[in-house]
Amino acid sequence: MSRAMLRTLLVLSVNAISVTVLATSACAGQTPADSSKSTPPKTGSPASPPSVATGVMQLKKQMTGDFSYRFINSSAKPGEAAAAPVPLPTPPAGDAIVAIPVPSTVAKDGMLEVLDNQRGNIARLPITTKSVVDLGESAFTLAQRVKVPVQSKGLGVVGAQVTMACPAKKYSQTQLLQPDDNGIARFDLVPLNEPVTVTVSYASNPAESQTRTLPTTRPADAWPPIVVNWADAKTVTAPAATTAAPSSSAAPSVTGSDTMPRETDRGSRRSYDDADRSTRQPESNPLNGIVSTVVSLLFLGAVAYGVIWSYKTGRLQAMLDKIGINTGPVAASATGIPDPFSKANRTPIQPITEGTADPFSGGVGVASMAPVAPIVDGPRLVATAGAYAGNIFPINSPVADIGRDAGNAVPLPNDTNASRRHATIQASGGQFQITDNGSSNGTFVNGVRVASQTPQPIRPGDEVQVGMTRFRFEA
């Protein structure tokens, strides 16, 4: 190897080490901004009802226990938060009548919602100020939360669609089991003392169903596990609570503002008791380490080959000269030792004298700036792959069609794999569903193809694929 080649390799090695050190120092000093952080809520005594009242609602308390209440509006808009629940007042000694002021903010169709914190039941009473309303056991017609375990070979199922329905009360909720659900579907405001049916479906496998009637007083594990025998079912380790023997004890006491279901939440599903989700570590696979090593060696070999090829063809020297690294004869220092960091003199950069005014001062001389694109608020589809990657499609109506037809709310005329009216997104009460309209290539949610003409719930962060275009659903 010639002296010129050795000199060039020495220069490359020194510069590479310098760049690595600088990059490591920069990364160590960075503190990534976390836009998801928000100001924590202030703690203190529970919120009290508004002082302005339009009347007083009287309850005849026929039960003992721990109760909370709040007023709700049936016509509340999506995303409108309900008032925080407060403890139910204690009636005077020797009397069972509880007087509750009705706030002026409650609409005509409003209701009084009372939560039995010990049993986990909810009563919804029409607001009246003309008579005394009985608050007995029969008034509590809803279960605050019911957990339905879905298991296969003792493990929690992932990706299954679980539907709970009660035709007598026109009740229906559908959940798609995610990995962090541990195979447990959670349903809110479930009717009591009425037959309720839970149906579990997964891909083309036969559906499994169970029907039960939930009593007012029930154990914590009121719904036994639904066991499925699907060969292609994906599973995760289920928490120990789902396989424990049935307990005859009542549900644990739940107090505080988080006990009431937040029906208008537009974000992802939030559990009332997230602590029951066990922390799972991913299982290690020895093959992964071997594959990573082989890929790393191949990458390093490709980089070395590229450097040698660039040097032989002269491209490397041209690139180094362009960025200011001297590859010619190295100048000797005063001590006679070659200086590997010497660089050729470059023409100094001319100072900028115009257009440097403070862009935030609003004064004269501010350089023109390109208009900033408006921020899209509300539910939307953000294209992440395909011909429309980077585009944002707002969902401005309760029913939005997606497809190749230009008249759709989400038009994809350049996606030849999309049908003319491929799928439809519907919004109801802050919840969203997508329905495949019998398309040729199907609609996928998080990589799973949804059944045609069957509404599929979607949540913020879910991935939706229509034709060759992938979206991220945000709300």
Short mmCIF file of C-alpha atoms in Angstrom, two decimals:
data_model
loop_
_atom_site.label_atom_id
_atom_site.label_comp_id
_atom_site.label_asym_id
_atom_site.label_seq_id
_atom_site.Cartn_x
_atom_site.Cartn_y
_atom_site.Cartn_z
CA MET A 1 0.00 0.00 0.00
CA SER A 2 1.43 3.40 -0.98
CA ARG A 3 2.20 6.21 1.47
CA ALA A 4 -0.56 8.34 -0.07
CA MET A 5 -3.14 5.64 0.63
CA LEU A 6 -1.92 5.24 4.25
CA ARG A 7 -2.13 8.99 4.73
CA THR A 8 -5.69 9.08 3.39
CA LEU A 9 -6.84 6.20 5.65
CA LEU A 10 -5.29 7.96 8.67
CA VAL A 11 -7.22 11.14 7.87
CA LEU A 12 -10.47 9.17 7.47
CA SER A 13 -9.97 7.35 10.79
CA VAL A 14 -9.31 10.54 12.75
CA ASN A 15 -12.31 12.35 11.24
CA ALA A 16 -14.59 9.35 11.84
CA ILE A 17 -13.57 9.24 15.52
CA SER A 18 -14.19 12.99 15.86
CA VAL A 19 -17.65 12.76 14.29
CA THR A 20 -18.57 9.82 16.54
CA VAL A 21 -17.47 11.65 19.70
CA LEU A 22 -19.37 14.79 18.72
CA ALA A 23 -22.53 12.83 17.89
CA THR A 24 -22.36 10.92 21.17
CA SER A 25 -21.94 14.15 23.16
CA ALA A 26 -24.86 15.79 21.37
CA CYS A 27 -27.14 12.82 21.96
CA ALA A 28 -26.17 12.66 25.64
CA GLY A 29 -27.14 16.31 26.11
CA GLN A 30 -30.50 16.13 24.39
CA THR A 31 -33.69 16.00 26.34
CA PRO A 32 -36.56 14.94 24.07
CA ALA A 33 -39.63 17.08 24.44
CA ASP A 34 -42.66 15.21 25.67
CA SER A 35 -45.72 16.90 24.20
CA SER A 36 -47.99 14.35 25.88
CA LYS A 37 -47.21 15.78 29.33
CA SER A 38 -49.97 17.91 30.74
CA THR A 39 -50.50 19.76 33.98
CA PRO A 40 -51.62 17.26 36.63
CA PRO A 41 -55.04 17.86 38.06
CA LYS A 42 -55.20 19.66 41.37
CA THR A 43 -55.99 17.48 44.32
CA GLY A 44 -58.16 18.35 47.26
CA SER A 45 -61.69 17.92 48.48
CA PRO A 46 -64.30 16.62 46.03
CA ALA A 47 -66.06 19.17 43.87
CA SER A 48 -69.34 20.36 45.29
CA PRO A 49 -72.53 20.96 43.28
CA PRO A 50 -73.05 24.47 41.89
CA SER A 51 -74.44 26.96 44.40
CA VAL A 52 -77.12 28.17 41.95
CA ALA A 53 -80.03 25.72 42.07
CA THR A 54 -83.38 25.60 40.28
CA GLY A 55 -84.97 23.30 42.88
CA VAL A 56 -84.38 20.45 45.29
CA MET A 57 -84.70 16.76 44.46
CA GLN A 58 -85.64 14.58 47.44
CA LEU A 59 -84.52 10.95 47.76
CA LYS A 60 -85.92 8.45 50.22
CA LYS A 61 -82.84 6.39 51.06
CA GLN A 62 -83.86 2.77 51.68
CA MET A 63 -80.33 1.30 51.67
CA THR A 64 -77.17 1.60 53.73
CA GLY A 65 -73.70 1.87 52.26
CA ASP A 66 -71.30 4.20 50.49
CA PHE A 67 -72.90 6.21 47.66
CA SER A 68 -71.84 8.97 45.26
CA TYR A 69 -73.93 11.03 42.84
CA ARG A 70 -73.77 13.50 39.97
CA PHE A 71 -76.13 15.08 37.44
CA ILE A 72 -75.75 14.15 33.75
CA ASN A 73 -77.27 15.51 30.55
CA SER A 74 -78.62 12.97 28.08
CA SER A 75 -78.02 15.43 25.23
CA ALA A 76 -74.36 16.03 26.09
CA LYS A 77 -72.19 16.66 23.05
CA PRO A 78 -69.31 14.26 22.20
CA GLY A 79 -66.23 15.17 24.20
CA GLU A 80 -68.23 17.16 26.78
CA ALA A 81 -67.03 16.08 30.23
CA ALA A 82 -69.58 15.30 32.92
CA ALA A 83 -69.35 16.71 36.43
CA ALA A 84 -67.25 14.81 38.95
CA PRO A 85 -69.27 12.65 41.37
CA VAL A 86 -69.54 13.71 45.02
CA PRO A 87 -70.55 11.77 48.14
CA LEU A 88 -74.28 11.44 48.71
CA PRO A 89 -75.33 13.51 51.76
CA THR A 90 -76.29 11.68 54.94
CA PRO A 91 -79.95 12.16 55.89
CA PRO A 92 -80.74 13.80 59.24
CA ALA A 93 -81.02 11.56 62.28
CA GLY A 94 -84.36 9.79 62.39
CA ASP A 95 -85.16 10.70 58.78
CA ALA A 96 -84.40 8.89 55.49
CA ILE A 97 -84.95 11.87 53.17
CA VAL A 98 -81.89 13.25 51.37
CA ALA A 99 -82.26 16.70 49.77
CA ILE A 100 -80.08 17.40 46.71
CA PRO A 101 -80.07 20.85 45.02
CA VAL A 102 -80.57 20.63 41.24
CA PRO A 103 -77.99 22.85 39.44
CA SER A 104 -79.19 25.32 36.86
CA THR A 105 -76.74 23.79 34.33
CA VAL A 106 -78.74 20.55 34.12
CA ALA A 107 -80.85 20.27 30.97
CA LYS A 108 -84.52 19.29 30.92
CA ASP A 109 -83.62 15.73 29.87
CA GLY A 110 -80.98 15.48 32.61
CA MET A 111 -80.83 12.63 35.12
CA LEU A 112 -79.47 12.01 38.60
CA GLU A 113 -76.84 9.25 38.53
CA VAL A 114 -76.19 7.48 41.85
CA LEU A 115 -73.31 4.99 42.27
CA ASP A 116 -73.30 2.24 44.89
CA ASN A 117 -69.56 2.19 45.56
CA GLN A 118 -69.64 -1.13 47.43
CA ARG A 119 -71.62 -3.18 44.91
CA GLY A 120 -70.50 -1.37 41.75
CA ASN A 121 -74.08 -0.62 40.61
CA ILE A 122 -75.55 2.56 39.09
CA ALA A 123 -79.04 4.06 39.36
CA ARG A 124 -80.25 6.68 36.88
CA LEU A 125 -83.27 8.64 38.09
CA PRO A 126 -85.31 11.27 36.18
CA ILE A 127 -85.03 14.67 37.80
CA THR A 128 -88.14 15.83 39.65
CA THR A 129 -88.70 18.43 42.34
CA LYS A 130 -92.40 17.70 42.91
CA SER A 131 -92.25 14.37 44.73
CA VAL A 132 -90.00 12.13 46.79
CA VAL A 133 -88.10 9.49 44.78
CA ASP A 134 -87.39 6.09 46.34
CA LEU A 135 -83.73 5.06 46.31
CA GLY A 136 -83.94 1.34 46.91
CA GLU A 137 -82.22 -1.72 45.52
CA SER A 138 -84.63 -1.89 42.57
CA ALA A 139 -83.49 1.58 41.41
CA PHE A 140 -80.00 0.26 40.59
CA THR A 141 -80.42 -1.22 37.11
CA LEU A 142 -76.89 -0.96 35.70
CA ALA A 143 -73.57 -2.60 36.54
CA GLN A 144 -70.75 -0.06 36.50
CA ARG A 145 -68.28 -2.51 34.89
CA VAL A 146 -68.29 -6.19 33.90
CA LYS A 147 -65.14 -8.08 32.95
CA VAL A 148 -65.39 -11.01 30.52
CA PRO A 149 -62.24 -13.20 30.27
CA VAL A 150 -61.61 -14.84 26.88
CA GLN A 151 -59.03 -17.63 27.05
CA SER A 152 -57.45 -20.32 24.89
CA LYS A 153 -55.44 -23.05 26.63
CA GLY A 154 -55.27 -20.98 29.79
CA LEU A 155 -53.94 -17.86 28.03
CA GLY A 156 -55.68 -14.58 27.19
CA VAL A 157 -56.81 -14.19 23.56
CA VAL A 158 -55.62 -11.22 21.44
CA GLY A 159 -57.42 -9.81 18.38
CA ALA A 160 -60.84 -11.36 19.10
CA GLN A 161 -63.98 -9.23 18.76
CA VAL A 162 -66.16 -9.44 21.87
CA THR A 163 -69.76 -8.16 21.76
CA MET A 164 -72.09 -7.84 24.76
CA ALA A 165 -75.78 -7.33 23.93
CA CYS A 166 -79.08 -7.13 25.81
CA PRO A 167 -82.00 -6.78 23.33
CA ALA A 168 -84.48 -6.09 26.15
CA LYS A 169 -82.60 -2.89 27.08
CA LYS A 170 -81.35 -2.06 23.57
CA TYR A 171 -77.80 -2.40 24.88
CA SER A 172 -74.84 -3.39 22.70
CA GLN A 173 -71.09 -2.83 23.09
CA THR A 174 -68.20 -4.29 21.11
CA GLN A 175 -64.55 -4.49 22.17
CA LEU A 176 -61.49 -5.62 20.20
CA LEU A 177 -59.04 -7.38 22.54
CA GLN A 178 -55.62 -5.71 22.48
CA PRO A 179 -52.37 -7.25 23.84
CA ASP A 180 -52.51 -5.12 27.01
CA ASP A 181 -56.07 -6.31 27.76
CA ASN A 182 -54.66 -9.70 28.92
CA GLY A 183 -57.62 -11.44 27.32
CA ILE A 184 -60.23 -9.50 29.35
CA ALA A 185 -63.02 -7.52 27.65
CA ARG A 186 -64.42 -4.73 29.81
CA PHE A 187 -67.99 -3.45 29.41
CA ASP A 188 -69.60 -0.46 31.14
CA LEU A 189 -73.18 0.31 32.19
CA VAL A 190 -74.37 -3.29 31.71
CA PRO A 191 -78.10 -3.95 32.40
CA LEU A 192 -78.86 -5.93 35.58
CA ASN A 193 -81.50 -8.64 36.05
CA GLU A 194 -81.86 -9.06 32.27
CA PRO A 195 -80.42 -11.82 30.02
CA VAL A 196 -77.12 -10.55 28.57
CA THR A 197 -75.31 -12.41 25.77
CA VAL A 198 -71.56 -12.22 25.08
CA THR A 199 -70.37 -13.34 21.63
CA VAL A 200 -66.69 -13.86 20.77
CA SER A 201 -65.57 -14.03 17.11
CA TYR A 202 -62.14 -14.31 15.53
CA ALA A 203 -61.40 -14.41 11.77
CA SER A 204 -63.32 -17.31 10.13
CA ASN A 205 -63.60 -19.42 13.30
CA PRO A 206 -67.04 -20.33 14.65
CA ALA A 207 -68.25 -17.80 17.21
CA GLU A 208 -68.59 -18.67 20.91
CA SER A 209 -71.48 -17.29 22.99
CA GLN A 210 -72.57 -17.19 26.64
CA THR A 211 -75.78 -15.82 28.14
CA ARG A 212 -76.11 -14.82 31.79
CA THR A 213 -78.33 -12.68 33.99
CA LEU A 214 -76.33 -10.42 36.31
CA PRO A 215 -77.92 -9.96 39.77
CA THR A 216 -77.72 -6.81 41.85
CA THR A 217 -75.41 -8.55 44.32
CA ARG A 218 -72.71 -10.57 42.56
CA PRO A 219 -69.09 -11.68 43.07
CA ALA A 220 -66.17 -9.82 41.54
CA ASP A 221 -65.70 -12.56 38.91
CA ALA A 222 -69.38 -12.61 37.94
CA TRP A 223 -68.65 -13.70 34.37
CA PRO A 224 -66.74 -17.01 34.02
CA PRO A 225 -64.01 -17.29 31.34
CA ILE A 226 -65.16 -18.00 27.77
CA VAL A 227 -62.83 -20.76 26.57
CA VAL A 228 -62.22 -21.03 22.81
CA ASN A 229 -60.40 -23.77 20.88
CA TRP A 230 -59.12 -21.88 17.84
CA ALA A 231 -55.87 -23.18 16.35
CA ASP A 232 -54.87 -19.76 14.98
CA ALA A 233 -55.78 -17.72 18.09
CA LYS A 234 -53.10 -15.30 19.28
CA THR A 235 -52.63 -15.33 23.05
CA VAL A 236 -50.86 -13.52 25.90
CA THR A 237 -50.30 -14.51 29.50
CA ALA A 238 -53.54 -13.89 31.37
CA PRO A 239 -53.45 -12.39 34.91
CA ALA A 240 -53.86 -14.80 37.81
CA ALA A 241 -57.21 -13.22 38.77
CA THR A 242 -58.91 -14.66 35.66
CA THR A 243 -58.12 -18.27 36.59
CA ALA A 244 -58.78 -18.05 40.34
CA ALA A 245 -61.67 -19.93 41.90
CA PRO A 246 -64.95 -17.97 42.03
CA SER A 247 -65.24 -15.84 45.12
CA SER A 248 -68.45 -15.23 47.00
CA SER A 249 -67.31 -11.86 48.33
CA ALA A 250 -68.79 -8.67 47.00
CA ALA A 251 -66.94 -6.38 44.64
CA PRO A 252 -64.30 -4.20 46.32
CA SER A 253 -65.28 -0.70 47.35
CA VAL A 254 -64.46 1.94 44.76
CA THR A 255 -64.50 5.62 45.67
CA GLY A 256 -63.41 8.89 44.12
CA SER A 257 -64.18 10.67 40.88
CA ASP A 258 -62.74 7.86 38.72
CA THR A 259 -65.51 5.46 39.75
CA MET A 260 -68.04 6.99 37.35
CA PRO A 261 -67.72 5.91 33.72
CA ARG A 262 -66.66 8.72 31.44
CA GLU A 263 -69.04 8.14 28.56
CA THR A 264 -67.73 11.00 26.45
CA ASP A 265 -64.06 9.97 26.40
CA ARG A 266 -62.79 10.30 22.82
CA GLY A 267 -59.40 8.81 23.59
CA SER A 268 -58.42 5.22 24.00
CA ARG A 269 -60.37 2.98 26.38
CA ARG A 270 -59.39 3.78 29.99
CA SER A 271 -59.73 1.10 32.65
CA TYR A 272 -61.22 1.89 36.07
CA ASP A 273 -58.70 -0.53 37.58
CA ASP A 274 -55.60 -0.51 35.39
CA ALA A 275 -53.70 -2.06 38.28
CA ASP A 276 -55.20 -5.48 37.44
CA ARG A 277 -53.28 -5.53 34.14
CA SER A 278 -50.06 -7.42 34.89
CA THR A 279 -46.77 -6.11 33.50
CA ARG A 280 -45.44 -8.53 30.90
CA GLN A 281 -41.90 -8.71 29.54
CA PRO A 282 -41.47 -9.89 25.94
CA GLU A 283 -40.14 -13.41 25.64
CA SER A 284 -36.59 -13.58 24.36
CA ASN A 285 -35.75 -15.69 21.31
CA PRO A 286 -32.13 -16.86 20.83
CA LEU A 287 -32.62 -16.80 17.06
CA ASN A 288 -33.16 -13.04 17.18
CA GLY A 289 -29.60 -12.47 18.43
CA ILE A 290 -28.10 -14.62 15.67
CA VAL A 291 -30.13 -12.85 12.98
CA SER A 292 -29.15 -9.43 14.35
CA THR A 293 -25.45 -10.41 14.34
CA VAL A 294 -25.59 -11.66 10.75
CA VAL A 295 -27.41 -8.52 9.58
CA SER A 296 -24.86 -6.30 11.36
CA LEU A 297 -21.93 -8.12 9.74
CA LEU A 298 -23.53 -7.85 6.31
CA PHE A 299 -24.10 -4.13 6.85
CA LEU A 300 -20.49 -3.53 7.93
CA GLY A 301 -19.24 -5.54 4.96
CA ALA A 302 -21.37 -3.46 2.59
CA VAL A 303 -20.04 -0.23 4.12
CA ALA A 304 -16.43 -1.42 3.79
CA TYR A 305 -16.99 -2.46 0.19
CA GLY A 306 -18.53 0.94 -0.56
CA VAL A 307 -15.54 2.78 0.95
CA ILE A 308 -13.02 0.72 -1.04
CA TRP A 309 -15.01 1.14 -4.26
CA SER A 310 -15.32 4.90 -3.72
CA TYR A 311 -11.57 5.17 -3.10
CA LYS A 312 -10.62 3.23 -6.24
CA THR A 313 -12.97 5.25 -8.46
CA GLY A 314 -11.85 8.60 -7.01
CA ARG A 315 -15.31 9.44 -5.70
CA LEU A 316 -14.14 9.34 -2.08
CA GLN A 317 -11.39 11.92 -2.68
CA ALA A 318 -13.81 14.20 -4.53
CA MET A 319 -16.34 13.98 -1.69
CA LEU A 320 -13.69 14.72 0.97
CA ASP A 321 -12.42 17.70 -1.02
CA LYS A 322 -15.97 18.99 -1.35
CA ILE A 323 -16.61 18.96 2.41
CA GLY A 324 -13.23 20.58 3.14
CA ILE A 325 -11.09 17.63 4.26
CA ASN A 326 -7.56 17.96 2.91
CA THR A 327 -6.41 14.77 1.11
CA GLY A 328 -3.30 16.31 -0.43
CA PRO A 329 0.18 16.45 1.10
CA VAL A 330 -0.09 17.09 4.84
CA ALA A 331 1.54 20.29 6.04
CA ALA A 332 4.18 19.88 8.72
CA SER A 333 3.83 21.69 12.00
CA ALA A 334 6.52 23.73 13.71
CA THR A 335 7.81 20.59 15.47
CA GLY A 336 8.11 18.66 12.19
CA ILE A 337 5.20 16.29 13.04
CA PRO A 338 2.53 16.07 10.32
CA ASP A 339 -0.77 17.64 11.34
CA PRO A 340 -3.60 15.25 10.37
CA PHE A 341 -6.24 17.94 11.10
CA SER A 342 -4.94 20.59 8.69
CA LYS A 343 -7.50 21.78 6.13
CA ALA A 344 -7.27 23.84 2.99
CA ASN A 345 -8.11 27.51 3.33
CA ARG A 346 -11.69 28.30 2.35
CA THR A 347 -13.24 31.55 1.21
CA PRO A 348 -14.84 33.25 4.25
CA ILE A 349 -18.62 33.43 4.28
CA GLN A 350 -20.00 36.89 3.61
CA PRO A 351 -22.12 38.22 6.49
CA ILE A 352 -25.84 38.60 5.92
CA THR A 353 -26.95 42.23 6.19
CA GLU A 354 -30.55 42.08 5.00
CA GLY A 355 -33.63 40.22 6.12
CA THR A 356 -32.24 39.59 9.63
CA ALA A 357 -34.82 41.47 11.65
CA ASP A 358 -36.50 39.62 14.48
CA PRO A 359 -39.38 37.69 12.81
CA PHE A 360 -41.40 37.96 16.02
CA SER A 361 -41.04 41.71 16.52
CA GLY A 362 -43.42 42.65 13.70
CA GLY A 363 -41.06 45.46 12.60
CA VAL A 364 -40.06 46.54 9.09
CA GLY A 365 -37.48 44.44 7.28
CA VAL A 366 -38.75 41.04 8.38
CA ALA A 367 -38.04 38.48 5.69
CA SER A 368 -41.10 37.02 4.04
CA MET A 369 -42.17 33.71 5.49
CA ALA A 370 -44.19 30.95 3.85
CA PRO A 371 -47.71 30.58 5.23
CA VAL A 372 -48.07 27.92 7.89
CA ALA A 373 -50.45 25.09 7.04
CA PRO A 374 -53.54 25.11 9.26
CA ILE A 375 -53.67 22.57 12.05
CA VAL A 376 -56.37 19.94 11.50
CA ASP A 377 -58.37 19.40 14.67
CA GLY A 378 -60.93 16.72 15.45
CA PRO A 379 -61.08 13.15 14.12
CA ARG A 380 -58.91 12.54 11.07
CA LEU A 381 -57.08 9.96 8.98
CA VAL A 382 -53.33 10.56 8.57
CA ALA A 383 -51.93 8.67 5.54
CA THR A 384 -48.65 6.94 6.49
CA ALA A 385 -47.99 4.77 3.41
CA GLY A 386 -49.06 4.61 -0.21
CA ALA A 387 -49.71 7.25 -2.85
CA TYR A 388 -51.20 9.65 -0.24
CA ALA A 389 -48.51 9.34 2.45
CA GLY A 390 -48.28 12.60 4.42
CA ASN A 391 -51.84 13.74 3.62
CA ILE A 392 -54.39 14.42 6.38
CA PHE A 393 -58.09 13.74 5.77
CA PRO A 394 -60.42 15.31 8.39
CA ILE A 395 -63.61 13.44 9.35
CA ASN A 396 -66.08 16.33 9.49
CA SER A 397 -69.38 14.42 9.38
CA PRO A 398 -70.93 11.52 11.32
CA VAL A 399 -70.71 9.34 8.18
CA ALA A 400 -67.58 9.55 5.98
CA ASP A 401 -66.98 7.34 2.93
CA ILE A 402 -63.49 6.25 1.84
CA GLY A 403 -62.74 5.10 -1.72
CA ARG A 404 -61.58 5.82 -5.24
CA ASP A 405 -64.62 7.97 -6.09
CA ALA A 406 -63.70 11.67 -5.98
CA GLY A 407 -66.98 12.50 -4.23
CA ASN A 408 -66.03 10.58 -1.06
CA ALA A 409 -65.13 12.38 2.17
CA VAL A 410 -61.73 10.63 1.90
CA PRO A 411 -61.09 10.43 -1.89
CA LEU A 412 -58.33 8.08 -3.12
CA PRO A 413 -58.53 8.42 -6.95
CA ASN A 414 -54.84 7.41 -7.38
CA ASP A 415 -55.17 4.17 -5.38
CA THR A 416 -56.13 1.58 -7.99
CA ASN A 417 -56.53 -1.13 -5.34
CA ALA A 418 -59.31 0.80 -3.58
CA SER A 419 -62.95 0.30 -4.55
CA ARG A 420 -65.10 3.28 -5.58
CA ARG A 421 -66.85 3.29 -2.19
CA HIS A 422 -64.49 1.05 -0.26
CA ALA A 423 -65.37 1.64 3.42
CA THR A 424 -67.34 3.98 5.69
CA ILE A 425 -66.42 5.57 9.04
CA GLN A 426 -69.31 6.34 11.39
CA ALA A 427 -69.22 8.41 14.60
CA SER A 428 -71.69 8.01 17.44
CA GLY A 429 -71.37 9.37 20.96
CA GLY A 430 -67.64 9.98 20.65
CA GLN A 431 -67.02 6.39 19.45
CA PHE A 432 -66.00 5.50 15.89
CA GLN A 433 -66.61 2.44 13.72
CA ILE A 434 -65.42 1.46 10.24
CA THR A 435 -67.44 -0.78 7.92
CA ASP A 436 -66.12 -2.52 4.80
CA ASN A 437 -68.65 -1.99 1.98
CA GLY A 438 -67.98 -5.32 0.24
CA SER A 439 -64.72 -4.11 -1.33
CA SER A 440 -62.63 -6.35 -3.59
CA ASN A 441 -59.40 -6.16 -1.59
CA GLY A 442 -60.86 -5.80 1.90
CA THR A 443 -60.36 -3.35 4.77
CA PHE A 444 -57.78 -3.98 7.50
CA VAL A 445 -57.58 -2.66 11.09
CA ASN A 446 -54.23 -3.18 12.81
CA GLY A 447 -53.32 -5.77 10.16
CA VAL A 448 -56.50 -7.84 10.62
CA ARG A 449 -59.07 -7.94 7.84
CA VAL A 450 -62.52 -6.93 9.07
CA ALA A 451 -65.65 -8.80 8.07
CA SER A 452 -67.61 -7.22 5.23
CA GLN A 453 -70.68 -5.15 6.18
CA THR A 454 -69.82 -5.56 9.89
CA PRO A 455 -68.99 -2.41 11.91
CA GLN A 456 -65.53 -2.60 13.50
CA PRO A 457 -64.66 -0.20 16.38
CA ILE A 458 -61.56 1.93 15.86
CA ARG A 459 -59.67 3.99 18.41
CA PRO A 460 -57.06 6.73 18.19
CA GLY A 461 -53.73 5.21 17.16
CA ASP A 462 -55.28 2.29 15.23
CA GLU A 463 -53.89 1.57 11.76
CA VAL A 464 -56.45 1.35 8.93
CA GLN A 465 -55.58 0.07 5.45
CA VAL A 466 -57.78 0.71 2.39
CA GLY A 467 -56.35 -0.60 -0.88
CA MET A 468 -52.64 0.27 -0.92
CA THR A 469 -53.06 3.27 1.43
CA ARG A 470 -52.43 2.99 5.17
CA PHE A 471 -53.79 5.51 7.64
CA ARG A 472 -53.36 6.27 11.33
CA PHE A 473 -56.67 7.19 12.95
CA GLU A 474 -56.48 10.20 15.28
CA ALA A 475 -59.13 11.95 17.33
#
